PDB file of C-alpha atoms and ligand atoms in Angstrom:
ATOM      1  CA  MET A   1     -13.980 -13.221   1.847  1.00  0.00           C
ATOM      2  CA  ASN A   2     -17.499 -11.849   2.148  1.00  0.00           C
ATOM      3  CA  SER A   3     -17.894 -13.540   5.497  1.00  0.00           C
ATOM      4  CA  LEU A   4     -15.050 -11.588   7.104  1.00  0.00           C
ATOM      5  CA  GLU A   5     -16.393  -9.528   9.997  1.00  0.00           C
ATOM      6  CA  TYR A   6     -14.384  -6.827  11.717  1.00  0.00           C
ATOM      7  CA  ARG A   7     -14.180  -7.464  15.470  1.00  0.00           C
ATOM      8  CA  LEU A   8     -11.211  -5.376  16.604  1.00  0.00           C
ATOM      9  CA  ASN A   9     -12.909  -1.953  16.417  1.00  0.00           C
ATOM     10  CA  LEU A  10     -10.086  -0.563  14.318  1.00  0.00           C
ATOM     11  CA  LEU A  11     -12.632   1.452  12.338  1.00  0.00           C
ATOM     12  CA  PRO A  12     -16.128   2.782  13.078  1.00  0.00           C
ATOM     13  CA  TYR A  13     -17.434   0.856  10.021  1.00  0.00           C
ATOM     14  CA  THR A  14     -18.221  -2.690   8.998  1.00  0.00           C
ATOM     15  CA  ARG A  15     -16.201  -4.205   6.155  1.00  0.00           C
ATOM     16  CA  ALA A  16     -19.244  -3.862   3.850  1.00  0.00           C
ATOM     17  CA  GLU A  17     -19.564  -0.153   4.694  1.00  0.00           C
ATOM     18  CA  LEU A  18     -15.845   0.362   4.116  1.00  0.00           C
ATOM     19  CA  ILE A  19     -16.048  -1.324   0.709  1.00  0.00           C
ATOM     20  CA  GLU A  20     -18.886   1.036  -0.292  1.00  0.00           C
ATOM     21  CA  MET A  21     -16.828   4.061   0.788  1.00  0.00           C
ATOM     22  CA  VAL A  22     -13.818   2.887  -1.218  1.00  0.00           C
ATOM     23  CA  LYS A  23     -15.977   2.164  -4.271  1.00  0.00           C
ATOM     24  CA  LYS A  24     -17.096   5.818  -4.366  1.00  0.00           C
ATOM     25  CA  GLN A  25     -13.487   7.075  -4.410  1.00  0.00           C
ATOM     26  CA  VAL A  26     -12.024   5.175  -7.351  1.00  0.00           C
ATOM     27  CA  SER A  27     -12.631   3.910 -10.888  1.00  0.00           C
ATOM     28  CA  LYS A  28     -14.092   0.435 -11.461  1.00  0.00           C
ATOM     29  CA  LYS A  29     -10.728  -0.847 -12.628  1.00  0.00           C
ATOM     30  CA  ARG A  30      -8.940   0.408  -9.553  1.00  0.00           C
ATOM     31  CA  PHE A  31     -11.724  -0.911  -7.319  1.00  0.00           C
ATOM     32  CA  ARG A  32     -11.152  -4.392  -8.749  1.00  0.00           C
ATOM     33  CA  HIS A  33      -7.416  -4.002  -8.074  1.00  0.00           C
ATOM     34  CA  ILE A  34      -8.166  -2.929  -4.502  1.00  0.00           C
ATOM     35  CA  LEU A  35     -10.348  -6.004  -3.867  1.00  0.00           C
ATOM     36  CA  GLY A  36      -7.560  -8.150  -5.339  1.00  0.00           C
ATOM     37  CA  VAL A  37      -4.997  -6.571  -3.030  1.00  0.00           C
ATOM     38  CA  GLU A  38      -7.278  -7.139  -0.040  1.00  0.00           C
ATOM     39  CA  GLN A  39      -7.604 -10.810  -0.940  1.00  0.00           C
ATOM     40  CA  SER A  40      -3.858 -11.268  -1.471  1.00  0.00           C
ATOM     41  CA  ALA A  41      -3.095  -9.407   1.758  1.00  0.00           C
ATOM     42  CA  ILE A  42      -5.485 -11.654   3.695  1.00  0.00           C
ATOM     43  CA  GLU A  43      -3.891 -14.769   2.188  1.00  0.00           C
ATOM     44  CA  LEU A  44      -0.387 -13.562   3.034  1.00  0.00           C
ATOM     45  CA  ALA A  45      -1.525 -12.704   6.577  1.00  0.00           C
ATOM     46  CA  GLU A  46      -2.931 -16.229   6.950  1.00  0.00           C
ATOM     47  CA  GLN A  47       0.285 -17.765   5.654  1.00  0.00           C
ATOM     48  CA  TYR A  48       2.726 -15.601   7.629  1.00  0.00           C
ATOM     49  CA  GLY A  49       0.792 -15.154  10.882  1.00  0.00           C
ATOM     50  CA  GLY A  50      -0.356 -11.571  10.353  1.00  0.00           C
ATOM     51  CA  CYS A  51      -3.569  -9.930  11.543  1.00  0.00           C
ATOM     52  CA  ILE A  52      -6.312 -10.766   9.019  1.00  0.00           C
ATOM     53  CA  GLU A  53      -8.398  -7.738   9.908  1.00  0.00           C
ATOM     54  CA  ARG A  54      -5.512  -5.293   9.540  1.00  0.00           C
ATOM     55  CA  ALA A  55      -4.555  -6.960   6.252  1.00  0.00           C
ATOM     56  CA  SER A  56      -8.121  -6.477   4.987  1.00  0.00           C
ATOM     57  CA  ILE A  57      -8.324  -2.813   6.013  1.00  0.00           C
ATOM     58  CA  ALA A  58      -4.848  -2.006   4.665  1.00  0.00           C
ATOM     59  CA  GLY A  59      -5.699  -3.714   1.369  1.00  0.00           C
ATOM     60  CA  LEU A  60      -9.027  -1.915   1.025  1.00  0.00           C
ATOM     61  CA  LEU A  61      -7.601   1.513   1.880  1.00  0.00           C
ATOM     62  CA  HIS A  62      -4.130   1.464   0.321  1.00  0.00           C
ATOM     63  CA  ASP A  63      -5.217   3.222  -2.896  1.00  0.00           C
ATOM     64  CA  TYR A  64      -8.108   5.190  -1.347  1.00  0.00           C
ATOM     65  CA  CYS A  65      -6.380   8.475  -2.274  1.00  0.00           C
ATOM     66  CA  LYS A  66      -4.934   7.380  -5.627  1.00  0.00           C
ATOM     67  CA  GLU A  67      -7.356   9.406  -7.751  1.00  0.00           C
ATOM     68  CA  MET A  68      -7.385  12.576  -5.666  1.00  0.00           C
ATOM     69  CA  PRO A  69      -6.121  15.716  -7.476  1.00  0.00           C
ATOM     70  CA  ALA A  70      -2.695  17.233  -6.806  1.00  0.00           C
ATOM     71  CA  ASP A  71      -4.079  20.273  -4.977  1.00  0.00           C
ATOM     72  CA  VAL A  72      -5.632  18.021  -2.317  1.00  0.00           C
ATOM     73  CA  PHE A  73      -2.221  16.497  -1.565  1.00  0.00           C
ATOM     74  CA  LEU A  74      -0.389  19.844  -1.654  1.00  0.00           C
ATOM     75  CA  GLN A  75      -2.919  21.298   0.793  1.00  0.00           C
ATOM     76  CA  ALA A  76      -2.711  18.196   2.993  1.00  0.00           C
ATOM     77  CA  ILE A  77       1.105  18.493   3.167  1.00  0.00           C
ATOM     78  CA  ASP A  78       0.583  21.955   4.717  1.00  0.00           C
ATOM     79  CA  ASP A  79      -2.424  21.006   6.851  1.00  0.00           C
ATOM     80  CA  PHE A  80      -0.750  17.954   8.381  1.00  0.00           C
ATOM     81  CA  ARG A  81       2.665  19.657   8.578  1.00  0.00           C
ATOM     82  CA  LEU A  82       4.329  16.921   6.569  1.00  0.00           C
ATOM     83  CA  ASN A  83       7.843  17.266   5.140  1.00  0.00           C
ATOM     84  CA  VAL A  84       7.625  20.070   2.540  1.00  0.00           C
ATOM     85  CA  ASP A  85      10.022  18.129   0.286  1.00  0.00           C
ATOM     86  CA  LEU A  86       7.018  15.919  -0.484  1.00  0.00           C
ATOM     87  CA  LYS A  87       5.661  18.783  -2.608  1.00  0.00           C
ATOM     88  CA  THR A  88       8.380  18.091  -5.192  1.00  0.00           C
ATOM     89  CA  TRP A  89       7.079  14.543  -5.762  1.00  0.00           C
ATOM     90  CA  ASN A  90       3.923  13.271  -7.429  1.00  0.00           C
ATOM     91  CA  ASN A  91       0.810  11.161  -7.053  1.00  0.00           C
ATOM     92  CA  ASN A  92       2.785   7.903  -7.027  1.00  0.00           C
ATOM     93  CA  ILE A  93       4.387   9.013  -3.766  1.00  0.00           C
ATOM     94  CA  TRP A  94       1.596  11.242  -2.419  1.00  0.00           C
ATOM     95  CA  HIS A  95      -1.214   8.675  -2.429  1.00  0.00           C
ATOM     96  CA  GLY A  96       0.700   6.680   0.192  1.00  0.00           C
ATOM     97  CA  MET A  97       2.944   9.130   2.052  1.00  0.00           C
ATOM     98  CA  VAL A  98       0.283  11.859   2.246  1.00  0.00           C
ATOM     99  CA  GLY A  99      -2.715   9.587   1.756  1.00  0.00           C
ATOM    100  CA  ALA A 100      -2.141   7.955   5.143  1.00  0.00           C
ATOM    101  CA  SER A 101      -2.726  11.309   6.871  1.00  0.00           C
ATOM    102  CA  ILE A 102      -5.837  12.008   4.777  1.00  0.00           C
ATOM    103  CA  ILE A 103      -7.198   8.557   5.632  1.00  0.00           C
ATOM    104  CA  ARG A 104      -6.415   9.019   9.328  1.00  0.00           C
ATOM    105  CA  GLU A 105      -8.565  12.139   9.361  1.00  0.00           C
ATOM    106  CA  GLN A 106     -11.339  11.306   6.882  1.00  0.00           C
ATOM    107  CA  LEU A 107     -11.965   7.720   7.965  1.00  0.00           C
ATOM    108  CA  GLU A 108     -11.161   8.039  11.666  1.00  0.00           C
ATOM    109  CA  LEU A 109      -8.558   5.312  11.383  1.00  0.00           C
ATOM    110  CA  THR A 110      -6.066   5.581  14.239  1.00  0.00           C
ATOM    111  CA  ASP A 111      -4.291   2.232  13.993  1.00  0.00           C
ATOM    112  CA  GLU A 112      -0.669   3.214  13.350  1.00  0.00           C
ATOM    113  CA  VAL A 113       0.296  -0.235  12.060  1.00  0.00           C
ATOM    114  CA  ILE A 114      -2.239   0.012   9.228  1.00  0.00           C
ATOM    115  CA  LEU A 115      -1.502   3.687   8.564  1.00  0.00           C
ATOM    116  CA  HIS A 116       2.227   2.988   8.295  1.00  0.00           C
ATOM    117  CA  ALA A 117       1.667   0.125   5.851  1.00  0.00           C
ATOM    118  CA  ILE A 118      -0.436   2.458   3.668  1.00  0.00           C
ATOM    119  CA  GLU A 119       2.141   5.253   3.997  1.00  0.00           C
ATOM    120  CA  ILE A 120       5.021   3.197   2.586  1.00  0.00           C
ATOM    121  CA  HIS A 121       3.132   0.821   0.299  1.00  0.00           C
ATOM    122  CA  THR A 122       4.809   2.128  -2.878  1.00  0.00           C
ATOM    123  CA  THR A 123       8.297   2.678  -1.448  1.00  0.00           C
ATOM    124  CA  GLY A 124       8.935   0.260   1.404  1.00  0.00           C
ATOM    125  CA  ASN A 125      11.661   1.218   3.873  1.00  0.00           C
ATOM    126  CA  ALA A 126      14.537  -0.464   5.710  1.00  0.00           C
ATOM    127  CA  GLN A 127      12.465  -1.522   8.736  1.00  0.00           C
ATOM    128  CA  MET A 128       9.260  -2.959   7.373  1.00  0.00           C
ATOM    129  CA  SER A 129       6.754  -4.526   9.777  1.00  0.00           C
ATOM    130  CA  LEU A 130       4.966  -7.750   8.875  1.00  0.00           C
ATOM    131  CA  LEU A 131       1.923  -5.775   7.713  1.00  0.00           C
ATOM    132  CA  ASP A 132       4.127  -3.345   5.735  1.00  0.00           C
ATOM    133  CA  LYS A 133       5.577  -6.322   3.838  1.00  0.00           C
ATOM    134  CA  ILE A 134       2.201  -7.983   3.379  1.00  0.00           C
ATOM    135  CA  LEU A 135       0.652  -4.883   1.802  1.00  0.00           C
ATOM    136  CA  TYR A 136       3.731  -4.049  -0.298  1.00  0.00           C
ATOM    137  CA  VAL A 137       3.829  -7.561  -1.749  1.00  0.00           C
ATOM    138  CA  ALA A 138       0.030  -7.996  -2.068  1.00  0.00           C
ATOM    139  CA  ASP A 139      -0.122  -4.806  -4.148  1.00  0.00           C
ATOM    140  CA  TYR A 140       2.382  -6.371  -6.549  1.00  0.00           C
ATOM    141  CA  ILE A 141       1.050  -9.923  -6.869  1.00  0.00           C
ATOM    142  CA  GLU A 142      -2.754  -9.602  -6.625  1.00  0.00           C
ATOM    143  CA  LEU A 143      -4.588 -11.767  -9.132  1.00  0.00           C
ATOM    144  CA  GLY A 144      -5.430  -8.896 -11.492  1.00  0.00           C
ATOM    145  CA  ARG A 145      -1.753  -8.163 -12.151  1.00  0.00           C
ATOM    146  CA  ASP A 146      -0.450  -9.562 -15.425  1.00  0.00           C
ATOM    147  CA  PHE A 147       3.060  -8.176 -15.993  1.00  0.00           C
ATOM    148  CA  PRO A 148       5.682 -10.687 -17.253  1.00  0.00           C
ATOM    149  CA  ASP A 149       7.308 -11.663 -13.927  1.00  0.00           C
ATOM    150  CA  VAL A 150       4.196 -11.710 -11.764  1.00  0.00           C
ATOM    151  CA  GLN A 151       3.966 -15.490 -11.608  1.00  0.00           C
ATOM    152  CA  GLU A 152       7.562 -15.693 -10.384  1.00  0.00           C
ATOM    153  CA  ALA A 153       6.782 -12.966  -7.817  1.00  0.00           C
ATOM    154  CA  ARG A 154       3.790 -15.013  -6.570  1.00  0.00           C
ATOM    155  CA  GLU A 155       5.902 -18.142  -6.229  1.00  0.00           C
ATOM    156  CA  ILE A 156       8.579 -16.271  -4.291  1.00  0.00           C
ATOM    157  CA  ALA A 157       5.913 -14.737  -2.030  1.00  0.00           C
ATOM    158  CA  ASN A 158       4.724 -18.239  -1.283  1.00  0.00           C
ATOM    159  CA  GLN A 159       8.230 -19.153  -0.044  1.00  0.00           C
ATOM    160  CA  SER A 160       9.462 -16.020   1.716  1.00  0.00           C
ATOM    161  CA  LEU A 161       7.964 -12.599   2.338  1.00  0.00           C
ATOM    162  CA  ASP A 162      11.400 -10.941   2.592  1.00  0.00           C
ATOM    163  CA  ALA A 163      12.474 -12.515  -0.707  1.00  0.00           C
ATOM    164  CA  ALA A 164       9.271 -11.220  -2.279  1.00  0.00           C
ATOM    165  CA  VAL A 165      10.002  -7.702  -0.965  1.00  0.00           C
ATOM    166  CA  ALA A 166      13.500  -7.961  -2.495  1.00  0.00           C
ATOM    167  CA  PHE A 167      12.213  -9.252  -5.846  1.00  0.00           C
ATOM    168  CA  GLU A 168       9.568  -6.552  -6.116  1.00  0.00           C
ATOM    169  CA  THR A 169      11.983  -3.785  -5.094  1.00  0.00           C
ATOM    170  CA  ALA A 170      14.675  -4.819  -7.585  1.00  0.00           C
ATOM    171  CA  HIS A 171      12.140  -5.054 -10.405  1.00  0.00           C
ATOM    172  CA  THR A 172      10.459  -1.761  -9.519  1.00  0.00           C
ATOM    173  CA  LEU A 173      13.823   0.012  -9.397  1.00  0.00           C
ATOM    174  CA  ALA A 174      14.900  -1.460 -12.738  1.00  0.00           C
ATOM    175  CA  HIS A 175      11.589  -0.306 -14.251  1.00  0.00           C
ATOM    176  CA  LEU A 176      11.953   3.239 -12.877  1.00  0.00           C
ATOM    177  CA  ILE A 177      15.576   3.497 -14.035  1.00  0.00           C
ATOM    178  CA  ALA A 178      14.733   2.215 -17.522  1.00  0.00           C
ATOM    179  CA  LYS A 179      12.103   4.962 -17.809  1.00  0.00           C
ATOM    180  CA  ASN A 180      14.272   7.732 -16.289  1.00  0.00           C
ATOM    181  CA  ILE A 181      11.790   8.186 -13.456  1.00  0.00           C
ATOM    182  CA  ALA A 182      13.102   9.771 -10.228  1.00  0.00           C
ATOM    183  CA  ILE A 183      13.597   7.324  -7.358  1.00  0.00           C
ATOM    184  CA  TYR A 184      12.119   8.289  -3.991  1.00  0.00           C
ATOM    185  CA  PRO A 185      14.880   7.917  -1.343  1.00  0.00           C
ATOM    186  CA  LEU A 186      12.920   5.346   0.685  1.00  0.00           C
ATOM    187  CA  THR A 187      12.936   3.021  -2.325  1.00  0.00           C
ATOM    188  CA  ILE A 188      16.751   3.130  -2.313  1.00  0.00           C
ATOM    189  CA  GLU A 189      16.660   2.405   1.417  1.00  0.00           C
ATOM    190  CA  THR A 190      14.433  -0.624   0.772  1.00  0.00           C
ATOM    191  CA  TYR A 191      16.793  -1.800  -1.964  1.00  0.00           C
ATOM    192  CA  ASN A 192      19.907  -1.403   0.206  1.00  0.00           C
ATOM    193  CA  HIS A 193      18.346  -3.347   3.067  1.00  0.00           C
ATOM    194  CA  TYR A 194      16.337  -6.103   1.361  1.00  0.00           C
ATOM    195  CA  CYS A 195      18.301  -6.584  -1.885  1.00  0.00           C
ATOM    196  CA  ALA A 196      21.871  -5.598  -1.013  1.00  0.00           C
ATOM    197  CA  GLY A 197      21.996  -6.823   2.580  1.00  0.00           C
ATOM    198  CA  ARG A 198      22.826  -3.532   4.279  1.00  0.00           C
ATOM    199  CA  LYS A 199      21.726  -3.521   7.925  1.00  0.00           C
TER     200      LYS A 199
HETATM  201 FE1  FE2 B 201      -0.848   2.454  -4.506  1.00  0.00          FE
HETATM  202 FE1  FE2 B 202      -2.398  -0.582  -5.420  1.00  0.00          FE
END
């Protein structure tokens, strides 16, 4: 993917510059995951007719805020006048739901399609765009992932993006329930729509 050049002016940086900026924000392990998500997102965009450039940027930026401390998110919730209920959640939710606003400001990214995909990349919602689905699924199936059902998830993603969203959502929910972890309401919404067929 090193030959990919950004031509849509979605960001004031080249892809190489963006990669360097991301590298400074996260651990080596997470950086490898991020590159894997970018690659998977690009492949899914090629297969399902999505925008390659948006897939690349969304993949590279989706975990940009993952290692920021809690006080940065709590301050950002005030600064960006986000829903104060977000303060009762944690990094798993903040790095997407609040991270999108931090990225919009810090990286001068204004493309709402990319920002929305980053915002809901851990939760999904009932009305996911093509890029939302691509990022949500790419985050789950990238080549560095090695949990027991990942190969099945990859095969499903190769057949149907919606089926892959459903598979991932059902498995994520089961995992959270088994560990007594609170479920963010949007995850339930994603489950009801993509797994249980509610319109
Ligand atoms: Fe994430
Ligand atoms: Fe991720």
